[in-house]
Coordinates of C-alpha atoms in Angstrom, one line a residue:
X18 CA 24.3 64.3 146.5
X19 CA 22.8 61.2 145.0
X20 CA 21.6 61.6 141.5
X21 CA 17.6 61.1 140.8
X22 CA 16.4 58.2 138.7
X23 CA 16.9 59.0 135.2
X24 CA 12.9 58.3 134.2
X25 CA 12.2 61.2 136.4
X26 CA 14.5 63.1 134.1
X27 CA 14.0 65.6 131.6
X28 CA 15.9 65.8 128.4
X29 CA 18.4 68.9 128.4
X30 CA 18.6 70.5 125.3
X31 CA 21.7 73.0 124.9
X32 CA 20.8 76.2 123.3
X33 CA 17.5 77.7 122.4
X34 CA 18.2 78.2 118.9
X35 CA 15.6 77.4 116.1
X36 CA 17.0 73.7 115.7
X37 CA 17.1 73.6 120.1
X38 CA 13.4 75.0 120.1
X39 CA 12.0 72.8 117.6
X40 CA 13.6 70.1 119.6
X41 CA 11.8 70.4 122.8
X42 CA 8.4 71.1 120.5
X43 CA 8.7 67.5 119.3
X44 CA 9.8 66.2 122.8
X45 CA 6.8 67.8 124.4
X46 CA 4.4 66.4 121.8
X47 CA 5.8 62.9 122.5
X48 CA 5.5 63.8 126.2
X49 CA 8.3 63.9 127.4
X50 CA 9.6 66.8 129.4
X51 CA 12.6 69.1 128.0
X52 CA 14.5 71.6 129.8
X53 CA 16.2 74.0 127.1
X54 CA 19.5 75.8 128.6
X55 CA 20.3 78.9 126.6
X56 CA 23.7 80.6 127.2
X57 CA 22.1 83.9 125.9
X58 CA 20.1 86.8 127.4
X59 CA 17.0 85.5 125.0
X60 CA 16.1 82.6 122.4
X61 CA 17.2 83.2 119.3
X62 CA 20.4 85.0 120.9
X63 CA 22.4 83.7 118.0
X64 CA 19.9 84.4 115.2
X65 CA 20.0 87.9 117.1
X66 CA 23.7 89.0 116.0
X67 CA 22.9 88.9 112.2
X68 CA 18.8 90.0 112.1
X69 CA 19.8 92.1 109.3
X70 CA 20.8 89.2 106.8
X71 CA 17.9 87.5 105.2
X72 CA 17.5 84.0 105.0
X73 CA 17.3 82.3 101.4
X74 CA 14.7 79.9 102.4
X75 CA 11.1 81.0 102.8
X76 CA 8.9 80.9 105.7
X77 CA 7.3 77.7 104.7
X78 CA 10.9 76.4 105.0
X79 CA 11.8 77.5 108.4
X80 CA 8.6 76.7 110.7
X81 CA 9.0 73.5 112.2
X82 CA 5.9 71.1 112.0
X83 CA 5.5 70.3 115.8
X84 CA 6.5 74.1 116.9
X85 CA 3.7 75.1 114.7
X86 CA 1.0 73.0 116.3
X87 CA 2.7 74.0 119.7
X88 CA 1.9 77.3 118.4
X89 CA -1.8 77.1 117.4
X90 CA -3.5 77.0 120.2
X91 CA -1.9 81.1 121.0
X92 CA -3.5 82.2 118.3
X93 CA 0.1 82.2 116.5
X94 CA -0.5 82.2 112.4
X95 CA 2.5 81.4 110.0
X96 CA 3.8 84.6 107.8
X97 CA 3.2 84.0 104.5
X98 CA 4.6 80.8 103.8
X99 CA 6.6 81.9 100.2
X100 CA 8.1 84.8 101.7
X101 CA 11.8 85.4 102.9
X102 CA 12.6 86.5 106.4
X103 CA 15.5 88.4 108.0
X104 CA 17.3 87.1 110.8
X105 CA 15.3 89.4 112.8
X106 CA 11.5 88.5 111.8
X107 CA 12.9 84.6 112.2
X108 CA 13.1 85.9 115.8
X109 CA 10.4 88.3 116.7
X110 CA 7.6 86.3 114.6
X111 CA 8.8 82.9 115.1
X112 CA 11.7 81.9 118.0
X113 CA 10.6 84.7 120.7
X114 CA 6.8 83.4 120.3
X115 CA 7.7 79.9 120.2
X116 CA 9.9 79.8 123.8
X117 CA 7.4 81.8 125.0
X118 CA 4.7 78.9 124.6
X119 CA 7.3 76.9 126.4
X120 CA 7.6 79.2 129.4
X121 CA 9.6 77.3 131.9
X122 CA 10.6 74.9 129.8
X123 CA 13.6 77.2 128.4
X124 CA 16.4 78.7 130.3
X125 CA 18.4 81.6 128.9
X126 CA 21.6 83.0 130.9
X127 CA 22.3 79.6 131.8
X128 CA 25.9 78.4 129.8
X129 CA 26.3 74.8 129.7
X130 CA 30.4 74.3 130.8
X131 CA 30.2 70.8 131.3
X132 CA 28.3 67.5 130.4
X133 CA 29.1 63.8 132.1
X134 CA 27.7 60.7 133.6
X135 CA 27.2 61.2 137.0
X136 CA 29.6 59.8 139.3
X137 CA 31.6 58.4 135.9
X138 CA 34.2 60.1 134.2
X139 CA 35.2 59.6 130.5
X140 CA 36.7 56.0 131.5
X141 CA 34.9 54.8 133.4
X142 CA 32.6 51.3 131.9
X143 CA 30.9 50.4 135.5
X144 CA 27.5 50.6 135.0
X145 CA 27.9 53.8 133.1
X146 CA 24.9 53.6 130.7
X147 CA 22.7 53.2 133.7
X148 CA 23.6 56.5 134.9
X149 CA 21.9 60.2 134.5
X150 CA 23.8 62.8 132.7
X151 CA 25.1 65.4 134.4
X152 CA 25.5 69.2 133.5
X153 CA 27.2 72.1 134.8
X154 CA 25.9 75.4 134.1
X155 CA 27.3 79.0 134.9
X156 CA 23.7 81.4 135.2
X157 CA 24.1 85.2 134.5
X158 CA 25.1 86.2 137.8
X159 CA 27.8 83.8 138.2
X160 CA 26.0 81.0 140.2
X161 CA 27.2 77.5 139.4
X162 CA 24.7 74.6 139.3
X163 CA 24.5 71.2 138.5
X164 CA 21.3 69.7 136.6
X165 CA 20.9 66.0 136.0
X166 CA 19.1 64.6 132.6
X167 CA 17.7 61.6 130.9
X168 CA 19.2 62.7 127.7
X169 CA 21.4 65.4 126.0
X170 CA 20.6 67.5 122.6
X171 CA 23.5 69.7 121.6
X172 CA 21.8 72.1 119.8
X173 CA 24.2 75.2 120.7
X174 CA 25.4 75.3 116.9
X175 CA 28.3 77.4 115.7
X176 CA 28.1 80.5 115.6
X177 CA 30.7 81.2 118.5
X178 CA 33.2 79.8 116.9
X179 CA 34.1 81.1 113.5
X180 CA 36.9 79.9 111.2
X181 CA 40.0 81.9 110.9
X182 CA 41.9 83.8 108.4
X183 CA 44.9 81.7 108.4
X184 CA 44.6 79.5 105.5
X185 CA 45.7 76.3 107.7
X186 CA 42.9 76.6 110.1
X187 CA 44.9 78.2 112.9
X188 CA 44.6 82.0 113.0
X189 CA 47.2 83.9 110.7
X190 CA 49.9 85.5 112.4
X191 CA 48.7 88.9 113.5
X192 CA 44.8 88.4 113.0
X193 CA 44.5 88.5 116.8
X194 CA 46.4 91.9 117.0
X195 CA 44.5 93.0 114.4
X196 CA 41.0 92.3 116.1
X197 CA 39.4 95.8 116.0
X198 CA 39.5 95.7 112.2
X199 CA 38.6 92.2 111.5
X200 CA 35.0 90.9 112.2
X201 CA 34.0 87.5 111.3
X202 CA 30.1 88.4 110.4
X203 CA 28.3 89.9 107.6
X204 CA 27.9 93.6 108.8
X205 CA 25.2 95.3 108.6
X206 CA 25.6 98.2 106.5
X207 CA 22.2 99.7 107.2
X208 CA 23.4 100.3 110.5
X209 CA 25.4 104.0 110.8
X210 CA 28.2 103.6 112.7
X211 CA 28.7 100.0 110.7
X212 CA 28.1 101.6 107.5
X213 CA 30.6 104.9 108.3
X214 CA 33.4 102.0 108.8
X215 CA 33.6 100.5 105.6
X216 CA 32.2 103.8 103.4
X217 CA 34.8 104.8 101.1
X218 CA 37.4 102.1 102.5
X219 CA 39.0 98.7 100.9
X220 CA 38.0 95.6 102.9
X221 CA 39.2 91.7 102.1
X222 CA 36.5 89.6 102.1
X223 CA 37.7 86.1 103.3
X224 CA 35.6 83.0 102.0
X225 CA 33.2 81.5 99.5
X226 CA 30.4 80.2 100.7
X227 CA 26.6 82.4 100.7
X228 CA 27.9 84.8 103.7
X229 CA 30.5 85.9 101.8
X230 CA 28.3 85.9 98.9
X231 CA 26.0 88.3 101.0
X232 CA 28.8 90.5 102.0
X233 CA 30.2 90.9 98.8
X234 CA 26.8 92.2 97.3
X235 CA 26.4 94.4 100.2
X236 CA 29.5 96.4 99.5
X237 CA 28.7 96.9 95.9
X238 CA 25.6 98.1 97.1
X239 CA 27.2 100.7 99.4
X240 CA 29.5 101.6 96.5
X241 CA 26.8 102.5 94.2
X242 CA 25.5 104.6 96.9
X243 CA 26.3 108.2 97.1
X244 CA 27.6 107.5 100.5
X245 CA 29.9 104.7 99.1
X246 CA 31.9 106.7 96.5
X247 CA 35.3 104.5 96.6
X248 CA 34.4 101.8 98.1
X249 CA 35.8 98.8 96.7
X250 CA 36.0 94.6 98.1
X251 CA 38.9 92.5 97.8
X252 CA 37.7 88.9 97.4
X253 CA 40.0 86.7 98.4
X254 CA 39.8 82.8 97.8
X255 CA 42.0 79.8 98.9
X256 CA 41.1 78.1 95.0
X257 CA 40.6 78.9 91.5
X258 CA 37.6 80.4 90.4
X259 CA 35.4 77.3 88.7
X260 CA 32.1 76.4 87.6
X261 CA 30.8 75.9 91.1
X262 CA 32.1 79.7 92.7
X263 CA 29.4 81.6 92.7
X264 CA 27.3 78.5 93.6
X265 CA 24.0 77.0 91.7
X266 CA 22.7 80.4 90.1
X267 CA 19.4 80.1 89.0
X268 CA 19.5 75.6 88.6
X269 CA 19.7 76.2 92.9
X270 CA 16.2 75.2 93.9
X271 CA 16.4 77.5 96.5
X272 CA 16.0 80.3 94.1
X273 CA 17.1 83.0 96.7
X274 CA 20.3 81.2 97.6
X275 CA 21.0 80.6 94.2
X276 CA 20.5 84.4 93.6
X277 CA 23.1 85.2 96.4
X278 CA 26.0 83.8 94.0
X279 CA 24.3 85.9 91.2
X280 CA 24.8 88.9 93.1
X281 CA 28.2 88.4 94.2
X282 CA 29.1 87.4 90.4
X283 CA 28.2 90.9 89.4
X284 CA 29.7 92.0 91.5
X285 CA 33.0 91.5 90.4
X286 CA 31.9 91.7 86.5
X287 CA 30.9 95.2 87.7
X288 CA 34.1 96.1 89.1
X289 CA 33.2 96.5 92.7
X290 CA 35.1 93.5 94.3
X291 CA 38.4 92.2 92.9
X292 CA 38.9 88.5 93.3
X293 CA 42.1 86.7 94.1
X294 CA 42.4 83.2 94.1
X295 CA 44.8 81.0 95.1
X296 CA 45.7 83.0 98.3
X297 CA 45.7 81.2 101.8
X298 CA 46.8 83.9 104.1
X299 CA 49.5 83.1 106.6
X300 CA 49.9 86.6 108.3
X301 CA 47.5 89.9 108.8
X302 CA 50.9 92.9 108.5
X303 CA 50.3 96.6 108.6
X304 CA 51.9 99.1 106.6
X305 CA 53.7 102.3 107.4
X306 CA 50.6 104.5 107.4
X307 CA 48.3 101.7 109.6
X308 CA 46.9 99.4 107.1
X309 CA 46.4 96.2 107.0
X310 CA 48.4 93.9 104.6
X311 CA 47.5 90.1 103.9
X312 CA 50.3 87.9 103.4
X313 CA 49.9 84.6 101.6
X314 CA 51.4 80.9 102.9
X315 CA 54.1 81.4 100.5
X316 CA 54.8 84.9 101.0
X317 CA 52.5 87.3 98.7
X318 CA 51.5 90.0 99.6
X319 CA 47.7 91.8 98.5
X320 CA 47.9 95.7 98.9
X321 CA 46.8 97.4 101.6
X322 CA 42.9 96.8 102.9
X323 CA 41.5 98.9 105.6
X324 CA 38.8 96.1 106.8
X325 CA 38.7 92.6 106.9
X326 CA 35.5 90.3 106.8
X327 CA 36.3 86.4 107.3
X328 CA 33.6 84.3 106.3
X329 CA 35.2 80.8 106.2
X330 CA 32.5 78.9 108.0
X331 CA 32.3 77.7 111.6
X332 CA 33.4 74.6 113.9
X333 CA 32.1 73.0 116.6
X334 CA 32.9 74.2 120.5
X335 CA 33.6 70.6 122.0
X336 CA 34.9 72.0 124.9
X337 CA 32.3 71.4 127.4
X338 CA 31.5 67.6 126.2
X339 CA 35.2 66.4 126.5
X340 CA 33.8 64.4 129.8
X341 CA 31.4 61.7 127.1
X342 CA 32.5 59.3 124.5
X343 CA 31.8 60.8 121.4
X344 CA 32.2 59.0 118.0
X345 CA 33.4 62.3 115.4
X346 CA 35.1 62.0 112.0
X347 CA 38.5 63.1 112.2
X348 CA 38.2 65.5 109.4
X349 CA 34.9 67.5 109.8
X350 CA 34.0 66.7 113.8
X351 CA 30.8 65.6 112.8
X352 CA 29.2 62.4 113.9
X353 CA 31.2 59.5 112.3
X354 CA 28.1 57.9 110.3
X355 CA 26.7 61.1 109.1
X356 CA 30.0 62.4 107.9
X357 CA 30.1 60.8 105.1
X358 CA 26.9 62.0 103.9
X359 CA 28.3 65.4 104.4
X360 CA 31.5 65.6 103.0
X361 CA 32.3 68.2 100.8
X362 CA 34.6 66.6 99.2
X363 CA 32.6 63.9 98.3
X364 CA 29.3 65.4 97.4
X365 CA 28.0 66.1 93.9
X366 CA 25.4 68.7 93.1
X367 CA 24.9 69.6 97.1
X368 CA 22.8 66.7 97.7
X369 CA 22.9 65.4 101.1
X370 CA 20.7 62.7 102.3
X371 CA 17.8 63.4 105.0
X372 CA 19.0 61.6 108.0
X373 CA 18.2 61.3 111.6
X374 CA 18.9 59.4 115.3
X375 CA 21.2 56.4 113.6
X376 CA 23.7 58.6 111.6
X377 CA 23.8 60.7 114.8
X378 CA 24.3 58.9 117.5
X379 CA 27.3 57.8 119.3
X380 CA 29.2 55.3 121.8
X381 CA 27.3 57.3 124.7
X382 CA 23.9 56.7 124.2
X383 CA 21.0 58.8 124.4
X384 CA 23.5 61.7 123.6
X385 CA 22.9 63.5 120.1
X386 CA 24.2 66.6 118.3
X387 CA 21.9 68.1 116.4
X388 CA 21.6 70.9 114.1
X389 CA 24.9 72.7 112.6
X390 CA 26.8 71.6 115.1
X391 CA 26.1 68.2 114.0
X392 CA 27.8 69.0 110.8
X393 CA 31.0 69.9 112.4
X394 CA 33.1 71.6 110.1
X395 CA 30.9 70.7 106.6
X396 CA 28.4 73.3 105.3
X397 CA 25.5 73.9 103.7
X398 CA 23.0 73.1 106.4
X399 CA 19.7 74.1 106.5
X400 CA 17.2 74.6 109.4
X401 CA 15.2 71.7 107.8
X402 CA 18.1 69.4 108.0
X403 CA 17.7 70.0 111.7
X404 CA 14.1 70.3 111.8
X405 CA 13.9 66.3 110.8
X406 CA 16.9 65.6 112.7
X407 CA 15.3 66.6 116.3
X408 CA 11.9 64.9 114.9
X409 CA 13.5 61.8 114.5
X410 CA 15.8 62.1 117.8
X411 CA 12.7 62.8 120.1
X412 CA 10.7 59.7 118.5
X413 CA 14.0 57.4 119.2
X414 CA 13.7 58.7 122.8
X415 CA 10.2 58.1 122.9
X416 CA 11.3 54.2 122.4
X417 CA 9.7 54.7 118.5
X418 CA 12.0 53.6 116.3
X419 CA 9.4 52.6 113.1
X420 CA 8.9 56.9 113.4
X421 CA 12.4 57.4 114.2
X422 CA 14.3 55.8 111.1
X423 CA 11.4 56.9 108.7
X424 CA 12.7 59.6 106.5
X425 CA 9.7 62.4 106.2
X426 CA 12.2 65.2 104.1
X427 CA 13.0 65.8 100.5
X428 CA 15.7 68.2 100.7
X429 CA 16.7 71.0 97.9
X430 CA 19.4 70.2 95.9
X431 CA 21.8 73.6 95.4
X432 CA 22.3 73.1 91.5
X433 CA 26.2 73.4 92.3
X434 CA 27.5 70.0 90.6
X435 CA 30.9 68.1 91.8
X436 CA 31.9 68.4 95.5
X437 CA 34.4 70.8 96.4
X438 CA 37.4 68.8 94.4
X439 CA 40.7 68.0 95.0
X440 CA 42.6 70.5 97.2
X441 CA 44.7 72.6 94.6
X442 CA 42.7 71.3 91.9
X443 CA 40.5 73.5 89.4
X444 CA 37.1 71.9 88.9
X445 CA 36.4 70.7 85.2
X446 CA 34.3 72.9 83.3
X447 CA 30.7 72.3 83.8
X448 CA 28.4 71.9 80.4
X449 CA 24.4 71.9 80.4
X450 CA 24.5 67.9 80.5
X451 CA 25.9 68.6 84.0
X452 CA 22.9 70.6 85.2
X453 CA 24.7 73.6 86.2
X454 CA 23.9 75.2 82.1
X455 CA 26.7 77.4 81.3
X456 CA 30.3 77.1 80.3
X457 CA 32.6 78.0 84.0
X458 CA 34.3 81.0 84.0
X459 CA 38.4 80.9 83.3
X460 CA 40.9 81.1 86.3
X461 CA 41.4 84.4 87.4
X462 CA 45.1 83.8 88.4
X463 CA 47.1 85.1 90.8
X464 CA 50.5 86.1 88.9
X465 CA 54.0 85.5 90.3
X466 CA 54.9 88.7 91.4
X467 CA 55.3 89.3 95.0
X468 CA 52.8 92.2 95.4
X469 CA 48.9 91.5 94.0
X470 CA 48.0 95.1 92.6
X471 CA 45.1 96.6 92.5
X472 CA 42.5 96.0 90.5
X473 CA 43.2 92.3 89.9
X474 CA 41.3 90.8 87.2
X475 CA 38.1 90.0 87.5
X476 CA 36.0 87.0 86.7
X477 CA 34.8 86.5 83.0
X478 CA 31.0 86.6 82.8
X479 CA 29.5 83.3 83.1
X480 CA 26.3 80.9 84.1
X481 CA 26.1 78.5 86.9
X482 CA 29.4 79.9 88.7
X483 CA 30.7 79.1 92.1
X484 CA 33.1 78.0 94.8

């Protein structure tokens, strides 16, 4: 089959996600035709799986400009703009409307398991630019297809592939085993059969980022319930506790993120969660009566938990792109001129620059990641990070370049100052010249016993606190 010419094309976009949808908005009002291939039942089929978690930025925040004017002419009207949605409003009164205005333009039940040049293979130069991509897709019912494009946006994100326990980024010994106690999302405790699970019962909360935050204050919520009676969290961190743990408190100009470190801070003042820092766990045990025991790197042990939530961020599925020639950082799999822009371990008081096609592009041209999964392995992104990514991408496609490398975002800065510091390194006590405004909280140290008992000390109370 010969491939069509590639200005007949559309431009595939992977995954009909908020940063995938907004996308083909900004392609269609440059006029040029996108075809958005979702691997879910509906859009939004990520943002689906945690509807109960509310975002911490407001509605004015997550409405893309060009989806919005999409929108207008359905009689769609923004919520109001300074109020905080749920997972599950960002769907229902955004995502679900906005595909719908797109009709045949999106795709769902259709999983992307390849992308190529036709009729070229990863090495091969002949007259490989002036080719069509390719893309295989599997449909719900099993049917294979191929599709041919002008361009590619990876917009499929993260989500389906979550970071381990195991402290070395492979999963610990035993966490597979251990699967039908071990979930890798915020649950949602509003939920019966989810709230029954952990009522009453010791869970290890792996991370310490703002869904770990979430969960945290979720469970002490449950505990002060008269349902919750003994429950109890077991916060386990791979560092010290610092200024920067419990992120930007109330300097984070998103107030409501900000206020997610606040609540996880109290907390552990309040006794509910236990933190333990230091640990990198290196094997998921059970005990003689069917618990489960974490094991440190260096052979600790924490008592017995009977749940464990990992939260330890998300990586990028690069599977199905293996076929292009992709330019990545070695260390976070993003794009290798945006990664430094990124890096957490560079990055002082969560500022990251607005940026668009340049820092994303790559040796194949006219491919692009875009949206978290253009982040790779760094995080902290936000949907208006992607929303000026995709606006800048289509312009670039649309051969203009003066819209395509202006920068039209400000982004919030988190009020968390230093980057993430050296690996086993404590960061330096922050002071109010710093901008974070209070004195960090002391170490909360592990011991050198073999066995962590419960309750381990908690954090003193503090100001700007986080991870």
């Amino acid at each position: 089959m010969n491939a069509p010419a590639t200005t007949e094309l559309p431009v595939v976009v992977i995954g009909a996600g908020p940063v995938g949808l907004a996308a083909a908005a900004h392609l269609v009002d440059r006029g040029i035709a996108p075809l958005v291939l979702e691997a879910g039942e509906a859009a939004g089929a990520a943002v689906r799986e945690w509807a109960h978690v509310r975002l911490f930025s407001r509605w004015g925040e997550v409405v893309d400009p060009a989806a919005e004017k999409l929108l207008a002419p359905t009689g769609w009207t923004q919520p109001d703009p300074a109020t905080y949605p749920s997972g599950g409003d960002w769907v229902e009164q955004y995502l679900k409307p906005l595909a719908d205005a797109l009709g045949d333009k999106v795709r769902t039940g259709t999983r992307v398991t390849g992308v190529s040049r036709a009729g070229r293979d990863r090495i091969v130069d002949a007259d490989r630019e002036s080719q069509p991509f390719v893309i295989h897709v599997t449909t719900a019912d099993g049917r294979e297809e191929r599709l041919f494009a002008r361009a590619v946006i990876d917009a499929s994100g993260t989500w389906a592939t979550p970071g381990p326990a195991g402290g070395s980024g492979l999963p610990a010994l035993g966490e597979e085993a251990a699967s039908d106690r071990v979930t890798y999302q915020v649950p949602d405790l509003k939920d019966p059969a989810v709230r029954t699970r952990y009522a009453g019962k010791r869970t290890a909360v792996i991370g310490s980022g703002a869904s770990a935050f979430t969960a945290l204050a979720s469970l002490a919520d449950l505990a002060k319930a008269d349902d919750g009676a003994a429950t109890k969290a077991v916060w386990v961190l791979r560092r010290g506790i610092s200024g920067s743990t419990f992120g930007g408190g109330e300097a984070d100009e998103l107030p409501a993120r900000g206020a997610l470190g606040l609540a996880a801070k109290a907390a552990v003042d309040e006794g509910h969660a236990d933190a333990v820092t230091g640990f990198r766990t290196g094997a998921v045990e059970q005990d003689d009566n069917g618990r489960l025991v974490l094991v440190s790197e260096d052979g600790r042990h924490l008592d017995s938990v009977d749940e464990v939530i990992v939260l330890t961020g998300f990586r990028p599925d690069l599977s199905f792109l293996s076929e292009l020639r992709l330019g990545l950082d070695e260390r976070l799999q993003a794009p290798v001129e945006l990664a430094p822009l990124i890096d957490p371990n560079q990055h002082s008081c969560g500022t990251v620059y607005p940026h668009g096609h340049r820092e994303l592009s790559h040796p194949e041209q006219s491919v692009y990641l875009v949206g978290m999964k253009s982040y790779g392995r760094a995080p902290t992104f936000l949907a208006m990070t992607g929303y000026e990514q995709v606006r800048s991408v289509a312009a670039a496609l649309a051969g203009d370049l003066d819209a395509a490398d202006r920068v039209e975002l400000t982004l919030p800065e988190t009020g968390v100052c230093g980057g993430a510091g050296l690996f086993d390194t404590l960061e330096a006590d922050q002071t109010d010249e710093s901008g974070c405004g209070a004195p960090a909280p002391q170490l909360v140290p592990l011991g050198a016993a073999a066995t962590v008992p419960a309750p381990a000390q908690k954090a003193p109370a503090g100001g700007c606190c986080g991870s």
